[in-house]
mmCIF file of C-alpha atoms in Angstrom:
data_model
loop_
_atom_site.group_PDB
_atom_site.id
_atom_site.type_symbol
_atom_site.label_atom_id
_atom_site.label_comp_id
_atom_site.label_asym_id
_atom_site.label_seq_id
_atom_site.Cartn_x
_atom_site.Cartn_y
_atom_site.Cartn_z
ATOM 1 C CA ALA A 212 67.411 81.399 95.345
ATOM 2 C CA ALA A 213 66.796 78.085 93.563
ATOM 3 C CA GLN A 214 67.235 76.045 96.761
ATOM 4 C CA HIS A 215 67.448 72.773 94.836
ATOM 5 C CA PRO A 216 69.197 69.838 96.571
ATOM 6 C CA ARG A 217 71.210 68.977 93.443
ATOM 7 C CA LEU A 218 72.622 72.489 92.988
ATOM 8 C CA THR A 219 75.662 74.056 94.565
ATOM 9 C CA LEU A 220 77.966 76.960 93.764
ATOM 10 C CA GLU A 221 81.198 76.293 91.902
ATOM 11 C CA ALA A 222 84.514 78.115 92.444
ATOM 12 C CA ASP A 223 83.203 81.436 91.109
ATOM 13 C CA ARG A 224 79.945 83.073 92.110
ATOM 14 C CA PHE A 225 78.461 83.074 88.606
ATOM 15 C CA ASN A 226 78.905 79.335 88.056
ATOM 16 C CA LEU A 227 76.453 76.671 89.277
ATOM 17 C CA GLU A 228 77.165 72.950 89.634
ATOM 18 C CA CYS A 229 74.445 70.319 89.267
ATOM 19 C CA ASN A 230 75.079 66.817 90.623
ATOM 20 C CA SER A 231 72.718 64.399 88.912
ATOM 21 C CA THR A 232 71.391 61.052 90.118
ATOM 22 C CA PRO A 233 73.475 57.981 89.167
ATOM 23 C CA GLN A 234 71.805 55.901 86.463
ATOM 24 C CA ALA A 235 72.174 52.222 85.590
ATOM 25 C CA LEU A 236 73.540 51.688 82.075
ATOM 26 C CA ALA A 237 70.763 49.176 81.360
ATOM 27 C CA GLY A 238 67.551 50.624 80.000
ATOM 28 C CA HIS A 239 67.461 54.306 79.034
ATOM 29 C CA PRO A 240 70.082 56.042 81.217
ATOM 30 C CA PHE A 241 70.602 59.078 78.988
ATOM 31 C CA SER A 242 66.881 59.776 78.664
ATOM 32 C CA ALA A 243 66.546 59.606 82.455
ATOM 33 C CA LEU A 244 69.566 61.857 82.904
ATOM 34 C CA GLY A 245 68.196 64.336 80.379
ATOM 35 C CA SER A 246 64.827 64.513 82.109
ATOM 36 C CA GLU A 247 66.483 65.293 85.422
ATOM 37 C CA LEU A 248 68.727 67.975 83.915
ATOM 38 C CA ASP A 249 65.751 69.609 82.191
ATOM 39 C CA GLU A 250 63.870 69.684 85.490
ATOM 40 C CA VAL A 251 66.760 71.281 87.384
ATOM 41 C CA LEU A 252 67.385 73.784 84.597
ATOM 42 C CA GLN A 253 63.777 74.968 84.783
ATOM 43 C CA VAL A 254 64.258 75.653 88.487
ATOM 44 C CA VAL A 255 67.455 77.604 87.795
ATOM 45 C CA ARG A 256 65.879 79.581 84.961
ATOM 46 C CA ARG A 257 62.959 80.646 87.162
ATOM 47 C CA ALA A 258 65.350 81.766 89.890
ATOM 48 C CA ALA A 259 67.493 83.631 87.356
ATOM 49 C CA ARG A 260 64.496 85.424 85.817
ATOM 50 C CA ALA A 261 63.544 86.722 89.247
ATOM 51 C CA GLN A 262 66.993 88.347 89.389
ATOM 52 C CA GLY A 263 66.812 89.674 85.831
ATOM 53 C CA GLY A 264 69.263 87.057 84.562
ATOM 54 C CA ARG A 265 69.491 84.193 82.078
ATOM 55 C CA VAL A 266 71.235 80.821 82.189
ATOM 56 C CA ALA A 267 73.945 79.772 79.747
ATOM 57 C CA MET A 268 75.481 76.307 79.398
ATOM 58 C CA ILE A 269 78.873 76.542 77.726
ATOM 59 C CA GLY A 270 82.490 75.593 78.424
ATOM 60 C CA ILE A 271 83.617 79.238 78.695
ATOM 61 C CA LEU A 272 81.241 82.188 78.530
ATOM 62 C CA PRO A 273 82.648 84.237 75.610
ATOM 63 C CA THR A 274 81.567 87.563 77.129
ATOM 64 C CA LEU A 275 83.663 87.153 80.298
ATOM 65 C CA ARG A 276 86.031 90.047 81.010
ATOM 66 C CA GLU A 277 89.166 90.076 83.105
ATOM 67 C CA ALA A 278 87.325 92.213 85.668
ATOM 68 C CA ASP A 279 84.793 89.385 86.129
ATOM 69 C CA LEU A 280 87.550 86.991 87.256
ATOM 70 C CA GLN A 281 89.268 88.894 90.040
ATOM 71 C CA SER A 282 89.412 87.772 93.683
ATOM 72 C CA GLN A 283 85.917 89.106 94.477
ATOM 73 C CA ALA A 284 84.476 86.473 92.120
ATOM 74 C CA LEU A 285 85.522 83.614 94.430
ATOM 75 C CA THR A 286 82.599 81.850 96.084
ATOM 76 C CA GLU A 287 82.196 82.468 99.817
ATOM 77 C CA SER A 288 82.721 78.801 100.687
ATOM 78 C CA PRO A 289 85.279 77.324 103.119
ATOM 79 C CA ARG A 290 86.119 74.661 100.512
ATOM 80 C CA TYR A 291 87.091 77.101 97.769
ATOM 81 C CA ARG A 292 88.685 79.617 100.122
ATOM 82 C CA ALA A 293 90.892 76.856 101.530
ATOM 83 C CA LEU A 294 91.705 75.581 98.021
ATOM 84 C CA SER A 295 92.725 79.035 96.858
ATOM 85 C CA ALA A 296 94.811 79.748 99.973
ATOM 86 C CA GLY A 297 96.534 76.363 99.749
ATOM 87 C CA LEU A 298 97.482 76.736 96.089
ATOM 88 C CA ARG A 299 98.735 80.305 96.657
ATOM 89 C CA ARG A 300 100.857 79.064 99.559
ATOM 90 C CA LEU A 301 102.477 76.385 97.405
ATOM 91 C CA ARG A 302 102.944 78.624 94.374
ATOM 92 C CA CYS A 303 104.406 81.687 96.153
ATOM 93 C CA GLY A 304 103.231 84.031 93.418
ATOM 94 C CA ALA A 305 100.476 85.011 90.996
ATOM 95 C CA PHE A 306 98.827 82.467 88.700
ATOM 96 C CA ALA A 307 100.088 83.244 85.192
ATOM 97 C CA VAL A 308 98.130 82.208 82.110
ATOM 98 C CA GLY A 309 99.584 82.222 78.613
ATOM 99 C CA ILE A 310 97.593 80.650 75.752
ATOM 100 C CA ASP A 311 98.428 80.797 72.055
ATOM 101 C CA GLY A 312 95.910 80.595 69.235
ATOM 102 C CA PRO A 313 94.556 82.345 66.126
ATOM 103 C CA GLU A 314 94.118 85.585 68.109
ATOM 104 C CA GLY A 315 96.806 84.918 70.722
ATOM 105 C CA PRO A 316 98.975 84.924 72.543
ATOM 106 C CA LEU A 317 96.865 85.833 75.556
ATOM 107 C CA VAL A 318 99.025 86.570 78.606
ATOM 108 C CA VAL A 319 97.307 87.454 81.902
ATOM 109 C CA ALA A 320 97.871 86.870 85.618
ATOM 110 C CA CYS A 321 95.694 86.708 88.720
ATOM 111 C CA ASN A 322 96.418 86.490 92.436
ATOM 112 C CA ASP A 323 93.621 83.966 92.992
ATOM 113 C CA VAL A 324 92.276 80.780 91.360
ATOM 114 C CA THR A 325 89.268 82.604 89.935
ATOM 115 C CA PHE A 326 90.418 82.136 86.324
ATOM 116 C CA GLU A 327 89.640 78.446 86.891
ATOM 117 C CA GLY A 328 86.033 79.468 87.524
ATOM 118 C CA ALA A 329 85.712 80.527 83.886
ATOM 119 C CA ASN A 330 85.623 76.815 83.017
ATOM 120 C CA THR A 331 82.316 74.966 83.038
ATOM 121 C CA SER A 332 82.542 71.249 82.326
ATOM 122 C CA TRP A 333 80.264 68.257 81.849
ATOM 123 C CA GLN A 334 81.840 65.554 83.989
ATOM 124 C CA VAL A 335 80.717 61.985 83.369
ATOM 125 C CA HIS A 336 81.382 59.245 85.947
ATOM 126 C CA LEU A 337 81.547 55.622 84.804
ATOM 127 C CA LYS A 338 81.427 53.053 87.611
ATOM 128 C CA VAL A 339 83.395 49.928 86.687
ATOM 129 C CA PRO A 340 84.141 46.602 88.403
ATOM 130 C CA LEU A 341 87.602 46.609 89.955
ATOM 131 C CA ALA A 342 88.653 43.673 87.759
ATOM 132 C CA ASN A 343 87.872 45.743 84.638
ATOM 133 C CA PHE A 344 89.314 49.040 85.818
ATOM 134 C CA VAL A 345 92.674 48.856 84.010
ATOM 135 C CA ASP A 346 91.160 48.095 80.604
ATOM 136 C CA CYS A 347 88.349 50.642 81.005
ATOM 137 C CA TYR A 348 90.643 53.419 82.233
ATOM 138 C CA ASN A 349 93.174 52.937 79.441
ATOM 139 C CA ALA A 350 90.322 52.750 76.938
ATOM 140 C CA ALA A 351 88.964 56.054 78.269
ATOM 141 C CA GLN A 352 92.392 57.622 77.780
ATOM 142 C CA ILE A 353 92.319 56.561 74.120
ATOM 143 C CA ALA A 354 88.659 57.414 73.522
ATOM 144 C CA ILE A 355 88.613 60.881 75.016
ATOM 145 C CA ALA A 356 90.516 62.605 72.173
ATOM 146 C CA PRO A 357 87.975 62.038 69.367
ATOM 147 C CA VAL A 358 85.114 62.735 71.773
ATOM 148 C CA LEU A 359 86.680 66.042 72.838
ATOM 149 C CA GLY A 360 87.435 66.947 69.221
ATOM 150 C CA LEU A 361 83.727 66.735 68.408
ATOM 151 C CA ALA A 362 82.422 68.260 71.648
ATOM 152 C CA GLY A 363 84.540 71.425 71.889
ATOM 153 C CA ASN A 364 82.637 74.702 72.276
ATOM 154 C CA SER A 365 85.011 77.043 74.142
ATOM 155 C CA PRO A 366 87.152 78.854 71.577
ATOM 156 C CA ILE A 367 86.918 82.353 73.108
ATOM 157 C CA PHE A 368 88.443 83.578 76.361
ATOM 158 C CA LEU A 369 88.686 87.251 77.341
ATOM 159 C CA GLY A 370 87.636 88.309 73.868
ATOM 160 C CA ARG A 371 90.218 86.296 71.926
ATOM 161 C CA ARG A 372 89.850 83.167 69.830
ATOM 162 C CA LEU A 373 92.367 80.671 71.186
ATOM 163 C CA TRP A 374 92.041 76.866 71.322
ATOM 164 C CA ASP A 375 88.934 75.104 70.052
ATOM 165 C CA GLU A 376 88.522 73.919 73.664
ATOM 166 C CA THR A 377 90.400 76.633 75.576
ATOM 167 C CA ARG A 378 89.349 75.176 78.954
ATOM 168 C CA ILE A 379 92.010 72.484 78.617
ATOM 169 C CA ALA A 380 94.838 75.027 78.452
ATOM 170 C CA LEU A 381 93.246 77.435 80.942
ATOM 171 C CA PHE A 382 92.555 74.956 83.743
ATOM 172 C CA ARG A 383 96.129 73.609 83.740
ATOM 173 C CA GLN A 384 97.577 77.068 84.304
ATOM 174 C CA ALA A 385 94.881 78.585 86.512
ATOM 175 C CA VAL A 386 95.562 76.144 89.392
ATOM 176 C CA ASP A 387 99.273 75.484 88.763
ATOM 177 C CA ASP A 388 100.930 75.326 92.186
ATOM 178 C CA ARG A 389 104.495 75.080 90.892
ATOM 179 C CA ARG A 390 106.607 77.952 92.080
ATOM 180 C CA ALA A 391 106.390 81.025 89.930
ATOM 181 C CA ALA A 392 110.006 82.133 90.324
ATOM 182 C CA GLY A 393 111.994 78.903 90.115
ATOM 183 C CA GLY A 394 113.373 76.923 93.022
ATOM 184 C CA GLU A 395 114.035 73.402 94.162
ATOM 185 C CA GLU A 396 110.447 72.191 93.601
ATOM 186 C CA ASP A 397 110.177 73.201 89.936
ATOM 187 C CA TRP A 398 110.543 69.558 88.881
ATOM 188 C CA ARG A 399 107.008 68.762 90.048
ATOM 189 C CA PRO A 400 104.463 67.949 87.337
ATOM 190 C CA ALA A 401 101.349 70.056 86.896
ATOM 191 C CA ARG A 402 98.310 69.165 89.010
ATOM 192 C CA VAL A 403 96.189 69.245 85.866
ATOM 193 C CA SER A 404 97.438 66.737 83.311
ATOM 194 C CA PHE A 405 96.542 63.893 80.992
ATOM 195 C CA GLY A 406 98.598 61.566 83.191
ATOM 196 C CA HIS A 407 101.990 59.900 83.085
ATOM 197 C CA GLY A 408 101.550 56.440 81.585
ATOM 198 C CA TRP A 409 99.222 53.524 80.942
ATOM 199 C CA VAL A 410 97.776 51.894 84.051
ATOM 200 C CA ARG A 411 99.105 48.340 84.395
ATOM 201 C CA ARG A 412 97.722 46.827 87.618
ATOM 202 C CA GLY A 413 94.910 48.898 89.057
ATOM 203 C CA PRO A 414 93.648 52.243 90.398
ATOM 204 C CA TYR A 415 96.121 52.064 93.282
ATOM 205 C CA GLU A 416 98.823 53.239 90.852
ATOM 206 C CA LEU A 417 96.943 56.478 90.203
ATOM 207 C CA PHE A 418 96.323 57.211 93.880
ATOM 208 C CA ALA A 419 99.957 56.440 94.746
ATOM 209 C CA GLU A 420 101.096 58.718 91.915
ATOM 210 C CA SER A 421 99.078 61.620 93.316
ATOM 211 C CA VAL A 422 100.542 61.121 96.782
ATOM 212 C CA ALA A 423 104.114 60.825 95.503
ATOM 213 C CA MET A 424 104.035 63.778 93.090
ATOM 214 C CA HIS A 425 101.946 66.432 94.851
ATOM 215 C CA ALA A 426 101.905 68.115 98.247
ATOM 216 C CA PRO A 427 98.548 68.308 100.047
ATOM 217 C CA VAL A 428 96.729 71.571 99.345
ATOM 218 C CA VAL A 429 94.363 71.318 102.324
ATOM 219 C CA PRO A 430 96.066 69.083 104.940
ATOM 220 C CA VAL A 431 92.966 68.113 106.928
ATOM 221 C CA LEU A 432 93.053 64.866 108.936
ATOM 222 C CA SER A 433 90.141 62.603 109.809
ATOM 223 C CA ASP A 434 89.748 60.540 112.976
ATOM 224 C CA GLU A 435 89.569 57.264 111.065
ATOM 225 C CA GLU A 436 92.321 54.645 111.318
ATOM 226 C CA PRO A 437 92.046 53.089 107.843
ATOM 227 C CA LEU A 438 93.362 49.617 108.714
ATOM 228 C CA GLU A 439 90.983 49.359 111.662
ATOM 229 C CA ALA A 440 88.130 50.553 109.449
ATOM 230 C CA LEU A 441 89.076 47.920 106.873
ATOM 231 C CA GLU A 442 88.674 45.188 109.468
ATOM 232 C CA ARG A 443 85.144 46.427 110.148
ATOM 233 C CA GLY A 444 84.181 46.905 106.491
ATOM 234 C CA VAL A 445 84.946 49.671 103.975
ATOM 235 C CA PRO A 446 87.381 52.438 104.990
ATOM 236 C CA GLY A 447 86.454 56.021 104.155
ATOM 237 C CA LEU A 448 90.031 57.107 103.275
ATOM 238 C CA ALA A 449 88.978 60.738 103.727
ATOM 239 C CA GLU A 450 92.500 62.190 103.501
ATOM 240 C CA LEU A 451 93.293 60.308 100.301
ATOM 241 C CA ARG A 452 89.999 61.296 98.687
ATOM 242 C CA LEU A 453 90.504 64.949 99.628
ATOM 243 C CA HIS A 454 94.067 64.990 98.325
ATOM 244 C CA HIS A 455 93.323 63.084 95.122
ATOM 245 C CA GLY A 456 90.364 65.393 94.519
ATOM 246 C CA MET A 457 92.862 68.251 94.180
ATOM 247 C CA VAL A 458 94.989 66.468 91.581
ATOM 248 C CA TRP A 459 93.019 66.958 88.397
ATOM 249 C CA ARG A 460 93.743 64.261 85.813
ATOM 250 C CA TRP A 461 91.530 64.746 82.766
ATOM 251 C CA ASN A 462 90.371 61.171 83.297
ATOM 252 C CA ARG A 463 90.483 60.629 87.046
ATOM 253 C CA ALA A 464 90.099 57.543 89.223
ATOM 254 C CA VAL A 465 87.564 57.999 92.027
ATOM 255 C CA TYR A 466 87.308 55.836 95.139
ATOM 256 C CA ASP A 467 83.930 55.898 96.896
ATOM 257 C CA SER A 468 83.300 54.179 100.225
ATOM 258 C CA ALA A 469 79.506 54.257 99.873
ATOM 259 C CA GLY A 470 77.842 50.896 100.406
ATOM 260 C CA THR A 471 80.357 48.134 99.798
ATOM 261 C CA GLY A 472 82.756 50.577 98.134
ATOM 262 C CA HIS A 473 83.567 51.019 94.450
ATOM 263 C CA VAL A 474 85.830 52.763 91.948
ATOM 264 C CA ARG A 475 84.776 54.813 88.956
ATOM 265 C CA ILE A 476 86.314 56.786 86.127
ATOM 266 C CA GLU A 477 85.585 60.494 86.102
ATOM 267 C CA MET A 478 85.772 61.863 82.550
ATOM 268 C CA ARG A 479 86.477 65.556 83.058
ATOM 269 C CA PRO A 480 87.376 67.039 79.636
ATOM 270 C CA LEU A 481 83.920 67.589 78.113
ATOM 271 C CA PRO A 482 82.473 71.124 78.120
ATOM 272 C CA ALA A 483 79.058 72.066 79.458
ATOM 273 C CA GLY A 484 76.314 72.733 76.904
ATOM 274 C CA PRO A 485 75.337 74.179 74.635
ATOM 275 C CA THR A 486 72.141 72.115 75.130
ATOM 276 C CA VAL A 487 71.143 69.132 77.241
ATOM 277 C CA ASP A 488 70.905 67.018 74.078
ATOM 278 C CA ASP A 489 74.479 67.943 73.148
ATOM 279 C CA MET A 490 75.753 66.913 76.571
ATOM 280 C CA LEU A 491 73.845 63.619 76.494
ATOM 281 C CA ALA A 492 75.231 62.830 73.029
ATOM 282 C CA ASN A 493 78.778 63.614 74.192
ATOM 283 C CA ALA A 494 78.315 61.424 77.277
ATOM 284 C CA ALA A 495 76.905 58.552 75.222
ATOM 285 C CA PHE A 496 79.824 58.772 72.786
ATOM 286 C CA ALA A 497 82.414 58.925 75.611
ATOM 287 C CA VAL A 498 80.938 56.014 77.566
ATOM 288 C CA GLY A 499 80.113 53.938 74.494
ATOM 289 C CA LEU A 500 83.516 54.310 72.867
ATOM 290 C CA THR A 501 85.285 53.570 76.165
ATOM 291 C CA LEU A 502 83.297 50.363 76.735
ATOM 292 C CA ALA A 503 83.744 49.323 73.097
ATOM 293 C CA LEU A 504 87.529 49.717 73.240
ATOM 294 C CA ALA A 505 87.997 48.219 76.718
ATOM 295 C CA PRO A 506 88.043 44.501 75.700
ATOM 296 C CA ASP A 507 90.861 45.293 73.263
ATOM 297 C CA ALA A 508 92.732 47.731 75.524
ATOM 298 C CA ASP A 509 95.731 45.482 76.147
ATOM 299 C CA ARG A 510 96.466 45.212 72.420
ATOM 300 C CA LEU A 511 95.750 48.896 71.794
ATOM 301 C CA THR A 512 98.149 50.092 74.497
ATOM 302 C CA SER A 513 100.897 47.970 72.983
ATOM 303 C CA ARG A 514 100.423 49.700 69.610
ATOM 304 C CA LEU A 515 99.749 53.266 70.735
ATOM 305 C CA THR A 516 102.299 54.826 73.060
ATOM 306 C CA PHE A 517 101.037 56.874 75.970
ATOM 307 C CA GLY A 518 102.791 59.911 74.523
ATOM 308 C CA GLN A 519 100.843 59.502 71.286
ATOM 309 C CA ALA A 520 97.547 59.276 73.198
ATOM 310 C CA ARG A 521 98.477 62.431 75.110
ATOM 311 C CA ARG A 522 99.318 64.283 71.884
ATOM 312 C CA ASN A 523 95.966 63.195 70.432
ATOM 313 C CA PHE A 524 94.202 64.701 73.444
ATOM 314 C CA TYR A 525 95.889 68.096 73.233
ATOM 315 C CA ALA A 526 95.547 68.192 69.436
ATOM 316 C CA ALA A 527 91.791 67.612 69.827
ATOM 317 C CA ALA A 528 91.582 70.378 72.432
ATOM 318 C CA ARG A 529 93.509 72.818 70.273
ATOM 319 C CA TYR A 530 92.094 72.136 66.797
ATOM 320 C CA GLY A 531 88.735 70.421 67.407
ATOM 321 C CA MET A 532 87.369 68.731 64.298
ATOM 322 C CA ASP A 533 90.413 69.918 62.322
ATOM 323 C CA ALA A 534 92.749 67.880 64.553
ATOM 324 C CA GLU A 535 94.688 64.993 63.050
ATOM 325 C CA LEU A 536 94.669 62.054 65.462
ATOM 326 C CA LEU A 537 96.773 58.907 65.358
ATOM 327 C CA TRP A 538 94.337 55.981 65.474
#
């Protein structure tokens, strides 16, 4: 009903995605971003009122019930239908979710990926020069734990208080394509993860890792011959972008062929809401801390092991501002 060019449906029918306009860091990027989000939200609120509904911005809606997350909740979109079918094919069984916490353990299962649709995130993309990618990406991996610890707002799922930011545990399990009943492919890592080590040379390592560790979910081929396209300019790399888009690192490298081509860092852990100001503050903290740490990233990664950074991240997700982080 909103019919706004920046809006699209997410995986589940009750969840809307807004793709904002890229902003230059110079000047007042967060004010500009906030103005755009406020404008789009007004459009959504008017459309919702006409249907007798209201809009909520939050990582997980605390009033969701298990009945709200069954197969009928999946958006009628070829993209999400293909994603769900592909993950079910690889998993060969139901998607099981088990999360501990103050009111856990919660143990549920679903035959579709609709539990993933309970998650609503605030994803921030930081475009970086290729020469600075390694330092900025590693800095983002260090910075994201304290940012997440302060930003968490999703402690309740299906009526139980679990992690401070339950989305982190829920997303990993809700799209886990590893076989449910054992088998020769059980060694594969989860598609949703913090990663597997510091980046040493460039974003190529992360793309190669996705190709080596994970089977394609939607094996669609394009007509482009990448090496020929490279001779003419910037290759689209459609298959790689599609495949890597279905390997969900919490900080993810993104290749974009637009214009002369670029890479960016997609920071995925932050929750939506509860207000636009909250999201802008979280984005400013995430981007600012990443850029502040980046010049010193080489020294920091020699003092902090990757395993310690990963433990910081999950501690922040589980305990929020009560988490103890190694710094």
